[in-house]
Amino acid sequence: MFLSSKQPAYQRFHNLARSAGETPDLPLPYKYQVLLERFRCTDTVATMLQKRREICTFGKLKRAVEEMTRRKYENRNLAQMETVYPRAYIFRQEKNIPGVYDKRTYESYQLTVECNAREDGREEKEGEEEKEKTNAVLDSSALLRRKKLFNMNLRDITRRYHKQFLTSLNPPLEIPDEKVLRWHPAFQLDGVPNIEEAQLPKPPLTESYTTAQDVLNAAQGRLGPHVQRVLEGVASSSERKGAEPVREVGGVSAPLDPALRGISQKLLQKIQQKEASRVKSDITRDPVQEKRLEMVTRMPQLARILRSLFVAEKKAAIPWDTVVQKLRDSHTSCLPPDGVEEHLEFMRESLGGWLSVVEVRKRRFVKINKNTDSQVLTARMQDTRKKLLA
């Protein structure tokens, strides 16, 4: 079900790029994000042309969107948008439309795109009033609303593939959609299938022949004997090629990993259930709890920096602002000032009095208990982590 083509690193790891302090969420696959950006640009260009009272053809749309996104823009992208957000646009095949840079009128059919400004989504009716509603121009709030709805629809599609992945695990995981706060670690986010392409209006069909059998059916009785025999031979050979049986591959269970041979099946099932329980707790963990877990992982390094600071300063108390700046400069990761303050408050709550804050003359100072053993401090950090994971 999932694709396995090799992708560039900036696409495979795009969901790991988050700004400091940003809460975890459900990122979209890279190709879905690109489609969302194309949808935003399509809305912008189509609305701008409607304000100018110009007919938005696919040629105009393609040129403008490619300049905005620096990516190719094809007919199939519109078909995918129609699948994600049905009736977001009204598509027609029209002819006798003036060109972009000249005043000539082209007789060939062209695909026209028009933003559907009606909120009810009812079927189109005949009449001037309905036509005026259809031709209404979207304002900025409507464009933002449409983009948000398109984003939600893309996330719902990703949720469906994620749910299929959870049910295929051993043992399967049954988690309500509203409780899933992050994707499963083994879920190939950028391996989900492409959005299916909806059917867009096509130009009126002209009589055409694609196979020899089509020519025989259309010109029966009007061909010479020699031409008749040649076409019949070509048609029969095409039928024989199309009737070749296709070998099906599937239904064979995967062999057991040689590294697992000799291990009890009950033990393997117990390990799988424990792993499934851990993954389920990771997926449904609250963002606030996730943030506290990140603080616990940074706590040992912050405690070492803080202890070294007090040893170097040889003071019983250090001003709060100085401690915040020193921790921010010395920590390996880039922490904002308010993030360092949150870490200090969390350490004061969870380390059992090792760190304290006093206020003297409206100025805050930080104190630590230098007599506390490092092993006791490490045990307190581990206990805090266990409580958050429970």
mmCIF file of C-alpha atoms in Angstrom:
data_model
loop_
_atom_site.group_PDB
_atom_site.id
_atom_site.type_symbol
_atom_site.label_atom_id
_atom_site.label_comp_id
_atom_site.label_asym_id
_atom_site.label_seq_id
_atom_site.Cartn_x
_atom_site.Cartn_y
_atom_site.Cartn_z
ATOM 1 C CA MET A 1 0.000 0.000 0.000
ATOM 2 C CA PHE A 2 2.859 2.375 0.816
ATOM 3 C CA LEU A 3 5.438 3.651 -1.603
ATOM 4 C CA SER A 4 9.100 2.853 -1.068
ATOM 5 C CA SER A 5 10.807 5.140 -3.583
ATOM 6 C CA LYS A 6 13.938 6.876 -2.349
ATOM 7 C CA GLN A 7 13.286 10.521 -1.557
ATOM 8 C CA PRO A 8 15.661 13.395 -0.773
ATOM 9 C CA ALA A 9 16.486 13.974 2.888
ATOM 10 C CA TYR A 10 14.705 17.343 3.005
ATOM 11 C CA GLN A 11 11.480 15.527 2.071
ATOM 12 C CA ARG A 12 11.939 12.442 4.261
ATOM 13 C CA PHE A 13 12.721 14.443 7.418
ATOM 14 C CA HIS A 14 10.645 17.578 6.839
ATOM 15 C CA ASN A 15 8.280 16.636 9.676
ATOM 16 C CA LEU A 16 11.180 16.793 12.181
ATOM 17 C CA ALA A 17 11.781 20.488 11.538
ATOM 18 C CA ARG A 18 10.010 22.374 14.326
ATOM 19 C CA SER A 19 10.754 25.705 15.908
ATOM 20 C CA ALA A 20 11.867 25.794 19.543
ATOM 21 C CA GLY A 21 8.987 25.452 21.974
ATOM 22 C CA GLU A 22 6.508 24.338 19.306
ATOM 23 C CA THR A 23 4.099 21.639 20.499
ATOM 24 C CA PRO A 24 4.083 18.334 18.572
ATOM 25 C CA ASP A 25 1.282 17.879 16.087
ATOM 26 C CA LEU A 26 0.244 15.704 13.168
ATOM 27 C CA PRO A 27 2.386 16.860 10.242
ATOM 28 C CA LEU A 28 1.260 16.210 6.691
ATOM 29 C CA PRO A 29 3.282 14.193 4.179
ATOM 30 C CA TYR A 30 5.575 16.341 2.081
ATOM 31 C CA LYS A 31 3.602 15.822 -1.133
ATOM 32 C CA TYR A 32 0.387 16.754 0.682
ATOM 33 C CA GLN A 33 2.010 19.979 1.911
ATOM 34 C CA VAL A 34 3.058 20.765 -1.663
ATOM 35 C CA LEU A 35 -0.522 20.159 -2.826
ATOM 36 C CA LEU A 36 -1.789 22.463 -0.066
ATOM 37 C CA GLU A 37 0.561 25.216 -1.270
ATOM 38 C CA ARG A 38 -0.626 24.696 -4.858
ATOM 39 C CA PHE A 39 -4.231 24.976 -3.684
ATOM 40 C CA ARG A 40 -3.493 28.271 -1.927
ATOM 41 C CA CYS A 41 -1.836 29.686 -5.047
ATOM 42 C CA THR A 42 -4.672 28.417 -7.259
ATOM 43 C CA ASP A 43 -7.227 30.169 -5.068
ATOM 44 C CA THR A 44 -5.196 33.378 -5.151
ATOM 45 C CA VAL A 45 -4.766 33.439 -8.930
ATOM 46 C CA ALA A 46 -8.347 32.380 -9.722
ATOM 47 C CA THR A 47 -9.754 35.025 -7.361
ATOM 48 C CA MET A 48 -7.522 37.727 -8.824
ATOM 49 C CA LEU A 49 -8.686 36.898 -12.365
ATOM 50 C CA GLN A 50 -12.319 36.901 -11.255
ATOM 51 C CA LYS A 51 -11.849 40.387 -9.821
ATOM 52 C CA ARG A 52 -10.519 41.478 -13.218
ATOM 53 C CA ARG A 53 -13.524 39.785 -14.850
ATOM 54 C CA GLU A 54 -11.199 37.582 -16.859
ATOM 55 C CA ILE A 55 -11.832 33.956 -17.730
ATOM 56 C CA CYS A 56 -9.400 31.804 -15.770
ATOM 57 C CA THR A 57 -8.093 29.193 -18.182
ATOM 58 C CA PHE A 58 -5.711 26.431 -17.215
ATOM 59 C CA GLY A 59 -2.990 28.082 -19.309
ATOM 60 C CA LYS A 60 -3.173 31.320 -17.303
ATOM 61 C CA LEU A 61 -3.373 29.371 -14.053
ATOM 62 C CA LYS A 62 -0.418 27.155 -14.883
ATOM 63 C CA ARG A 63 1.877 30.062 -15.730
ATOM 64 C CA ALA A 64 1.022 32.058 -12.601
ATOM 65 C CA VAL A 65 1.104 29.170 -10.111
ATOM 66 C CA GLU A 66 4.435 27.884 -11.428
ATOM 67 C CA GLU A 67 5.947 31.331 -10.931
ATOM 68 C CA MET A 68 4.613 31.463 -7.355
ATOM 69 C CA THR A 69 5.588 27.949 -6.251
ATOM 70 C CA ARG A 70 8.641 27.341 -8.483
ATOM 71 C CA ARG A 71 7.172 23.900 -9.172
ATOM 72 C CA LYS A 72 5.440 22.209 -12.073
ATOM 73 C CA TYR A 73 1.688 22.635 -12.193
ATOM 74 C CA GLU A 74 -0.238 20.052 -14.155
ATOM 75 C CA ASN A 75 -3.799 19.071 -14.884
ATOM 76 C CA ARG A 76 -3.598 16.192 -12.431
ATOM 77 C CA ASN A 77 -2.973 18.636 -9.570
ATOM 78 C CA LEU A 78 -6.397 20.148 -10.175
ATOM 79 C CA ALA A 79 -7.878 16.641 -10.268
ATOM 80 C CA GLN A 80 -6.289 15.883 -6.874
ATOM 81 C CA MET A 81 -7.673 19.133 -5.428
ATOM 82 C CA GLU A 82 -11.138 18.119 -6.591
ATOM 83 C CA THR A 83 -10.736 14.822 -4.717
ATOM 84 C CA VAL A 84 -9.608 16.486 -1.485
ATOM 85 C CA TYR A 85 -12.081 19.391 -1.605
ATOM 86 C CA PRO A 86 -15.018 18.513 -3.880
ATOM 87 C CA ARG A 87 -16.778 21.448 -5.573
ATOM 88 C CA ALA A 88 -14.119 23.926 -4.475
ATOM 89 C CA TYR A 89 -13.920 24.904 -8.142
ATOM 90 C CA ILE A 90 -16.260 24.858 -11.103
ATOM 91 C CA PHE A 91 -14.604 23.338 -14.154
ATOM 92 C CA ARG A 92 -15.848 23.827 -17.708
ATOM 93 C CA GLN A 93 -14.637 23.137 -21.234
ATOM 94 C CA GLU A 94 -15.116 26.328 -23.257
ATOM 95 C CA LYS A 95 -13.925 27.600 -26.597
ATOM 96 C CA ASN A 96 -13.707 30.977 -28.381
ATOM 97 C CA ILE A 97 -11.698 32.377 -25.443
ATOM 98 C CA PRO A 98 -9.273 35.272 -26.103
ATOM 99 C CA GLY A 99 -5.584 34.534 -25.717
ATOM 100 C CA VAL A 100 -3.357 35.795 -22.922
ATOM 101 C CA TYR A 101 -1.005 38.083 -24.830
ATOM 102 C CA ASP A 102 -2.905 38.672 -28.059
ATOM 103 C CA LYS A 103 -6.424 39.546 -29.137
ATOM 104 C CA ARG A 104 -6.964 36.417 -31.177
ATOM 105 C CA THR A 105 -9.792 34.090 -30.243
ATOM 106 C CA TYR A 106 -8.936 30.409 -30.197
ATOM 107 C CA GLU A 107 -11.542 27.940 -31.398
ATOM 108 C CA SER A 108 -10.137 24.940 -29.549
ATOM 109 C CA TYR A 109 -11.629 23.913 -26.216
ATOM 110 C CA GLN A 110 -9.856 25.029 -23.037
ATOM 111 C CA LEU A 111 -10.355 24.032 -19.409
ATOM 112 C CA THR A 112 -11.639 26.970 -17.332
ATOM 113 C CA VAL A 113 -11.432 27.148 -13.543
ATOM 114 C CA GLU A 114 -13.722 29.214 -11.330
ATOM 115 C CA CYS A 115 -13.809 29.435 -7.528
ATOM 116 C CA ASN A 116 -17.110 28.188 -6.139
ATOM 117 C CA ALA A 117 -18.139 30.894 -3.676
ATOM 118 C CA ARG A 118 -21.341 29.206 -2.568
ATOM 119 C CA GLU A 119 -21.191 27.717 0.910
ATOM 120 C CA ASP A 120 -24.122 25.291 0.631
ATOM 121 C CA GLY A 121 -22.585 23.200 -2.160
ATOM 122 C CA ARG A 122 -25.939 22.575 -3.898
ATOM 123 C CA GLU A 123 -26.179 21.590 -7.508
ATOM 124 C CA GLU A 124 -26.082 24.407 -10.039
ATOM 125 C CA LYS A 125 -29.387 25.771 -11.265
ATOM 126 C CA GLU A 126 -30.249 27.793 -14.287
ATOM 127 C CA GLY A 127 -31.014 31.490 -13.945
ATOM 128 C CA GLU A 128 -29.286 34.796 -13.535
ATOM 129 C CA GLU A 129 -29.501 34.806 -9.718
ATOM 130 C CA GLU A 130 -27.680 31.500 -9.380
ATOM 131 C CA LYS A 131 -25.103 32.634 -11.919
ATOM 132 C CA GLU A 132 -24.405 35.769 -9.892
ATOM 133 C CA LYS A 133 -23.884 33.642 -6.775
ATOM 134 C CA THR A 134 -21.488 31.397 -8.620
ATOM 135 C CA ASN A 135 -19.496 34.349 -9.959
ATOM 136 C CA ALA A 136 -19.146 35.960 -6.520
ATOM 137 C CA VAL A 137 -15.547 36.888 -5.674
ATOM 138 C CA LEU A 138 -13.976 35.386 -2.550
ATOM 139 C CA ASP A 139 -12.603 37.743 0.083
ATOM 140 C CA SER A 140 -9.490 37.161 2.199
ATOM 141 C CA SER A 141 -11.371 35.495 5.069
ATOM 142 C CA ALA A 142 -13.013 33.075 2.651
ATOM 143 C CA LEU A 143 -9.608 32.189 1.161
ATOM 144 C CA LEU A 144 -8.230 31.447 4.633
ATOM 145 C CA ARG A 145 -11.302 29.374 5.471
ATOM 146 C CA ARG A 146 -10.943 27.332 2.277
ATOM 147 C CA LYS A 147 -7.240 26.731 2.942
ATOM 148 C CA LYS A 148 -8.005 25.576 6.496
ATOM 149 C CA LEU A 149 -10.699 23.199 5.253
ATOM 150 C CA PHE A 150 -8.358 21.806 2.585
ATOM 151 C CA ASN A 151 -5.697 21.255 5.251
ATOM 152 C CA MET A 152 -8.195 19.427 7.485
ATOM 153 C CA ASN A 153 -9.272 17.192 4.601
ATOM 154 C CA LEU A 154 -5.646 16.281 3.859
ATOM 155 C CA ARG A 155 -5.088 15.426 7.524
ATOM 156 C CA ASP A 156 -8.216 13.230 7.541
ATOM 157 C CA ILE A 157 -6.877 11.322 4.538
ATOM 158 C CA THR A 158 -3.565 10.807 6.331
ATOM 159 C CA ARG A 159 -5.446 9.643 9.434
ATOM 160 C CA ARG A 160 -7.168 6.926 7.393
ATOM 161 C CA TYR A 161 -3.845 5.542 6.178
ATOM 162 C CA HIS A 162 -2.470 5.762 9.726
ATOM 163 C CA LYS A 163 -5.474 3.846 11.041
ATOM 164 C CA GLN A 164 -4.943 1.131 8.424
ATOM 165 C CA PHE A 165 -1.311 0.910 9.518
ATOM 166 C CA LEU A 166 -2.294 0.522 13.207
ATOM 167 C CA THR A 167 -4.730 -2.293 12.414
ATOM 168 C CA SER A 168 -2.026 -4.120 10.418
ATOM 169 C CA LEU A 169 0.329 -4.287 13.419
ATOM 170 C CA ASN A 170 0.817 -7.382 15.549
ATOM 171 C CA PRO A 171 -1.002 -6.997 17.872
ATOM 172 C CA PRO A 172 -3.273 -4.410 16.210
ATOM 173 C CA LEU A 173 -3.881 -1.052 17.897
ATOM 174 C CA GLU A 174 -7.367 0.377 18.210
ATOM 175 C CA ILE A 175 -7.141 4.097 19.032
ATOM 176 C CA PRO A 176 -9.931 6.633 18.424
ATOM 177 C CA ASP A 177 -8.990 9.325 15.916
ATOM 178 C CA GLU A 178 -9.532 12.166 18.371
ATOM 179 C CA LYS A 179 -6.973 10.678 20.790
ATOM 180 C CA VAL A 180 -4.165 10.322 18.245
ATOM 181 C CA LEU A 181 -1.855 13.278 18.921
ATOM 182 C CA ARG A 182 1.168 12.064 16.922
ATOM 183 C CA TRP A 183 1.882 9.438 14.282
ATOM 184 C CA HIS A 184 3.220 5.979 15.085
ATOM 185 C CA PRO A 185 7.068 5.982 15.008
ATOM 186 C CA ALA A 186 7.124 3.213 12.384
ATOM 187 C CA PHE A 187 4.447 4.842 10.209
ATOM 188 C CA GLN A 188 5.997 5.884 6.895
ATOM 189 C CA LEU A 189 4.491 9.339 6.681
ATOM 190 C CA ASP A 190 5.928 10.172 3.270
ATOM 191 C CA GLY A 191 5.149 6.701 1.959
ATOM 192 C CA VAL A 192 1.386 7.200 1.840
ATOM 193 C CA PRO A 193 -0.174 6.900 -1.625
ATOM 194 C CA ASN A 194 -0.769 9.918 -3.800
ATOM 195 C CA ILE A 195 -4.157 11.598 -3.788
ATOM 196 C CA GLU A 196 -6.501 9.991 -6.279
ATOM 197 C CA GLU A 197 -7.367 12.079 -9.315
ATOM 198 C CA ALA A 198 -10.983 13.044 -9.877
ATOM 199 C CA GLN A 199 -12.565 13.237 -13.309
ATOM 200 C CA LEU A 200 -12.405 16.724 -14.808
ATOM 201 C CA PRO A 201 -14.528 17.852 -17.768
ATOM 202 C CA LYS A 202 -13.108 16.800 -21.116
ATOM 203 C CA PRO A 203 -13.624 18.393 -24.518
ATOM 204 C CA PRO A 204 -16.539 17.033 -26.560
ATOM 205 C CA LEU A 205 -15.523 13.727 -28.040
ATOM 206 C CA THR A 206 -14.671 13.563 -31.710
ATOM 207 C CA GLU A 207 -14.768 10.247 -33.471
ATOM 208 C CA SER A 208 -11.352 8.632 -33.129
ATOM 209 C CA TYR A 209 -9.958 5.154 -33.494
ATOM 210 C CA THR A 210 -7.332 3.706 -31.190
ATOM 211 C CA THR A 211 -7.338 0.021 -32.196
ATOM 212 C CA ALA A 212 -7.726 -1.990 -35.361
ATOM 213 C CA GLN A 213 -10.997 -3.394 -34.051
ATOM 214 C CA ASP A 214 -12.411 0.143 -33.768
ATOM 215 C CA VAL A 215 -11.599 0.769 -37.422
ATOM 216 C CA LEU A 216 -13.243 -2.517 -38.439
ATOM 217 C CA ASN A 217 -16.413 -1.742 -36.486
ATOM 218 C CA ALA A 218 -16.705 1.789 -37.889
ATOM 219 C CA ALA A 219 -15.882 1.005 -41.538
ATOM 220 C CA GLN A 220 -17.518 -2.399 -41.853
ATOM 221 C CA GLY A 221 -18.370 -3.170 -45.477
ATOM 222 C CA ARG A 222 -16.504 -0.166 -46.860
ATOM 223 C CA LEU A 223 -12.960 -1.554 -46.882
ATOM 224 C CA GLY A 224 -11.203 -3.560 -49.561
ATOM 225 C CA PRO A 225 -10.582 -7.300 -49.034
ATOM 226 C CA HIS A 226 -6.840 -6.881 -48.538
ATOM 227 C CA VAL A 227 -7.218 -4.068 -45.945
ATOM 228 C CA GLN A 228 -9.976 -6.060 -44.219
ATOM 229 C CA ARG A 229 -7.702 -9.095 -43.805
ATOM 230 C CA VAL A 230 -4.785 -7.017 -42.494
ATOM 231 C CA LEU A 231 -6.927 -5.253 -39.875
ATOM 232 C CA GLU A 232 -8.487 -8.537 -38.748
ATOM 233 C CA GLY A 233 -5.009 -10.029 -38.271
ATOM 234 C CA VAL A 234 -3.854 -7.036 -36.201
ATOM 235 C CA ALA A 235 -7.017 -7.126 -34.071
ATOM 236 C CA SER A 236 -6.717 -10.890 -33.384
ATOM 237 C CA SER A 237 -3.041 -10.566 -32.374
ATOM 238 C CA SER A 238 -3.919 -7.712 -29.994
ATOM 239 C CA GLU A 239 -6.623 -9.856 -28.372
ATOM 240 C CA ARG A 240 -4.195 -12.732 -27.861
ATOM 241 C CA LYS A 241 -1.673 -10.451 -26.159
ATOM 242 C CA GLY A 242 -4.347 -9.014 -23.901
ATOM 243 C CA ALA A 243 -5.616 -12.472 -22.921
ATOM 244 C CA GLU A 244 -2.323 -13.701 -21.476
ATOM 245 C CA PRO A 245 -2.817 -14.783 -17.872
ATOM 246 C CA VAL A 246 -1.216 -12.693 -15.150
ATOM 247 C CA ARG A 247 0.631 -14.548 -12.425
ATOM 248 C CA GLU A 248 -0.522 -13.491 -8.983
ATOM 249 C CA VAL A 249 1.978 -13.174 -6.170
ATOM 250 C CA GLY A 250 0.685 -13.061 -2.642
ATOM 251 C CA GLY A 251 -0.835 -15.057 0.143
ATOM 252 C CA VAL A 252 2.568 -16.401 1.296
ATOM 253 C CA SER A 253 3.399 -15.651 4.882
ATOM 254 C CA ALA A 254 6.757 -14.071 5.597
ATOM 255 C CA PRO A 255 9.386 -16.477 6.948
ATOM 256 C CA LEU A 256 10.441 -16.170 10.523
ATOM 257 C CA ASP A 257 13.527 -14.054 11.179
ATOM 258 C CA PRO A 258 16.498 -16.410 11.767
ATOM 259 C CA ALA A 259 17.580 -14.260 14.715
ATOM 260 C CA LEU A 260 14.316 -15.106 16.523
ATOM 261 C CA ARG A 261 14.552 -18.878 16.149
ATOM 262 C CA GLY A 262 14.651 -20.748 19.441
ATOM 263 C CA ILE A 263 12.831 -17.988 21.349
ATOM 264 C CA SER A 264 9.530 -18.874 22.982
ATOM 265 C CA GLN A 265 6.440 -17.749 21.080
ATOM 266 C CA LYS A 266 4.820 -16.600 24.328
ATOM 267 C CA LEU A 267 7.821 -14.408 25.081
ATOM 268 C CA LEU A 268 7.640 -12.882 21.608
ATOM 269 C CA GLN A 269 3.929 -12.154 22.016
ATOM 270 C CA LYS A 270 4.564 -10.593 25.430
ATOM 271 C CA ILE A 271 7.257 -8.341 23.982
ATOM 272 C CA GLN A 272 4.991 -7.351 21.077
ATOM 273 C CA GLN A 273 2.128 -6.493 23.431
ATOM 274 C CA LYS A 274 4.440 -4.446 25.645
ATOM 275 C CA GLU A 275 5.793 -2.583 22.618
ATOM 276 C CA ALA A 276 2.255 -1.959 21.353
ATOM 277 C CA SER A 277 1.250 -0.590 24.763
ATOM 278 C CA ARG A 278 4.260 1.732 24.800
ATOM 279 C CA VAL A 279 3.558 2.995 21.293
ATOM 280 C CA LYS A 280 -0.112 3.543 22.143
ATOM 281 C CA SER A 281 0.845 5.672 25.152
ATOM 282 C CA ASP A 282 3.288 7.661 22.975
ATOM 283 C CA ILE A 283 0.640 8.321 20.316
ATOM 284 C CA THR A 284 -2.051 9.425 22.782
ATOM 285 C CA ARG A 285 0.206 11.367 25.184
ATOM 286 C CA ASP A 286 -0.951 14.906 25.945
ATOM 287 C CA PRO A 287 1.258 17.709 24.505
ATOM 288 C CA VAL A 288 1.774 19.169 27.990
ATOM 289 C CA GLN A 289 2.992 15.802 29.254
ATOM 290 C CA GLU A 290 5.218 15.459 26.188
ATOM 291 C CA LYS A 291 6.750 18.848 26.932
ATOM 292 C CA ARG A 292 7.478 17.787 30.521
ATOM 293 C CA LEU A 293 9.182 14.625 29.264
ATOM 294 C CA GLU A 294 11.444 16.752 27.077
ATOM 295 C CA MET A 295 12.289 18.828 30.153
ATOM 296 C CA VAL A 296 13.217 15.652 32.057
ATOM 297 C CA THR A 297 15.650 14.630 29.300
ATOM 298 C CA ARG A 298 17.361 18.034 29.514
ATOM 299 C CA MET A 299 17.378 18.061 33.310
ATOM 300 C CA PRO A 300 20.691 16.150 33.924
ATOM 301 C CA GLN A 301 22.714 18.498 31.732
ATOM 302 C CA LEU A 302 21.046 21.584 33.231
ATOM 303 C CA ALA A 303 21.758 20.285 36.754
ATOM 304 C CA ARG A 304 25.461 19.759 35.921
ATOM 305 C CA ILE A 305 25.722 23.260 34.439
ATOM 306 C CA LEU A 306 23.981 24.741 37.474
ATOM 307 C CA ARG A 307 26.235 22.924 39.932
ATOM 308 C CA SER A 308 29.357 24.020 38.015
ATOM 309 C CA LEU A 309 28.105 27.606 38.016
ATOM 310 C CA PHE A 310 27.735 27.678 41.804
ATOM 311 C CA VAL A 311 31.156 26.078 42.267
ATOM 312 C CA ALA A 312 32.772 28.676 39.978
ATOM 313 C CA GLU A 313 30.949 31.669 41.490
ATOM 314 C CA LYS A 314 31.496 30.493 45.114
ATOM 315 C CA LYS A 315 28.247 32.108 46.160
ATOM 316 C CA ALA A 316 25.293 30.807 48.129
ATOM 317 C CA ALA A 317 22.761 32.506 45.829
ATOM 318 C CA ILE A 318 22.974 33.769 42.252
ATOM 319 C CA PRO A 319 20.541 36.241 40.609
ATOM 320 C CA TRP A 320 17.788 34.633 38.554
ATOM 321 C CA ASP A 321 18.619 36.530 35.350
ATOM 322 C CA THR A 322 22.284 35.486 35.559
ATOM 323 C CA VAL A 323 21.363 31.816 35.985
ATOM 324 C CA VAL A 324 18.966 31.955 33.033
ATOM 325 C CA GLN A 325 21.593 33.535 30.767
ATOM 326 C CA LYS A 326 24.339 31.094 31.818
ATOM 327 C CA LEU A 327 22.113 28.051 31.271
ATOM 328 C CA ARG A 328 21.007 29.361 27.896
ATOM 329 C CA ASP A 329 24.600 29.968 26.762
ATOM 330 C CA SER A 330 25.980 26.657 28.073
ATOM 331 C CA HIS A 331 23.258 24.200 27.036
ATOM 332 C CA THR A 332 23.851 22.252 23.823
ATOM 333 C CA SER A 333 20.397 23.022 22.404
ATOM 334 C CA CYS A 334 19.053 26.471 21.611
ATOM 335 C CA LEU A 335 16.607 27.328 24.395
ATOM 336 C CA PRO A 336 14.698 30.627 24.544
ATOM 337 C CA PRO A 337 14.825 32.613 27.808
ATOM 338 C CA ASP A 338 11.240 31.723 28.722
ATOM 339 C CA GLY A 339 12.078 28.049 28.030
ATOM 340 C CA VAL A 340 14.981 28.141 30.502
ATOM 341 C CA GLU A 341 12.711 29.698 33.116
ATOM 342 C CA GLU A 342 10.173 26.894 32.605
ATOM 343 C CA HIS A 343 12.934 24.321 33.081
ATOM 344 C CA LEU A 344 14.056 25.969 36.324
ATOM 345 C CA GLU A 345 10.503 26.029 37.703
ATOM 346 C CA PHE A 346 10.040 22.389 36.736
ATOM 347 C CA MET A 347 13.321 21.403 38.424
ATOM 348 C CA ARG A 348 12.285 23.228 41.583
ATOM 349 C CA GLU A 349 9.009 21.260 41.656
ATOM 350 C CA SER A 350 10.369 17.806 40.856
ATOM 351 C CA LEU A 351 13.813 17.602 42.533
ATOM 352 C CA GLY A 352 12.607 17.715 46.111
ATOM 353 C CA GLY A 353 14.132 20.966 47.368
ATOM 354 C CA TRP A 354 17.522 20.636 45.649
ATOM 355 C CA LEU A 355 16.817 23.916 43.855
ATOM 356 C CA SER A 356 15.048 26.836 45.532
ATOM 357 C CA VAL A 357 14.184 30.403 44.586
ATOM 358 C CA VAL A 358 14.203 33.260 47.080
ATOM 359 C CA GLU A 359 13.180 36.863 46.617
ATOM 360 C CA VAL A 360 15.184 39.659 48.258
ATOM 361 C CA ARG A 361 14.259 43.303 47.711
ATOM 362 C CA LYS A 362 12.038 42.461 44.746
ATOM 363 C CA ARG A 363 14.863 40.527 43.102
ATOM 364 C CA ARG A 364 14.874 36.754 42.600
ATOM 365 C CA PHE A 365 17.845 34.560 43.496
ATOM 366 C CA VAL A 366 18.553 30.866 42.859
ATOM 367 C CA LYS A 367 20.001 28.543 45.516
ATOM 368 C CA ILE A 368 20.959 24.847 45.382
ATOM 369 C CA ASN A 369 21.682 22.268 48.066
ATOM 370 C CA LYS A 370 25.336 21.426 47.482
ATOM 371 C CA ASN A 371 25.206 18.549 49.987
ATOM 372 C CA THR A 372 22.797 16.491 47.897
ATOM 373 C CA ASP A 373 24.459 13.401 46.430
ATOM 374 C CA SER A 374 24.454 13.156 42.627
ATOM 375 C CA GLN A 375 23.046 9.602 42.742
ATOM 376 C CA VAL A 376 20.098 10.775 44.823
ATOM 377 C CA LEU A 377 19.526 13.566 42.314
ATOM 378 C CA THR A 378 19.622 11.101 39.403
ATOM 379 C CA ALA A 379 17.151 8.800 41.178
ATOM 380 C CA ARG A 380 14.727 11.708 41.622
ATOM 381 C CA MET A 381 14.941 12.502 37.898
ATOM 382 C CA GLN A 382 14.232 8.878 37.010
ATOM 383 C CA ASP A 383 11.258 8.812 39.379
ATOM 384 C CA THR A 384 9.890 11.950 37.724
ATOM 385 C CA ARG A 385 10.224 10.330 34.307
ATOM 386 C CA LYS A 386 8.462 7.153 35.475
ATOM 387 C CA LYS A 387 5.544 9.169 36.847
ATOM 388 C CA LEU A 388 5.119 10.991 33.554
ATOM 389 C CA LEU A 389 5.241 7.740 31.570
ATOM 390 C CA ALA A 390 2.785 5.972 33.903
#
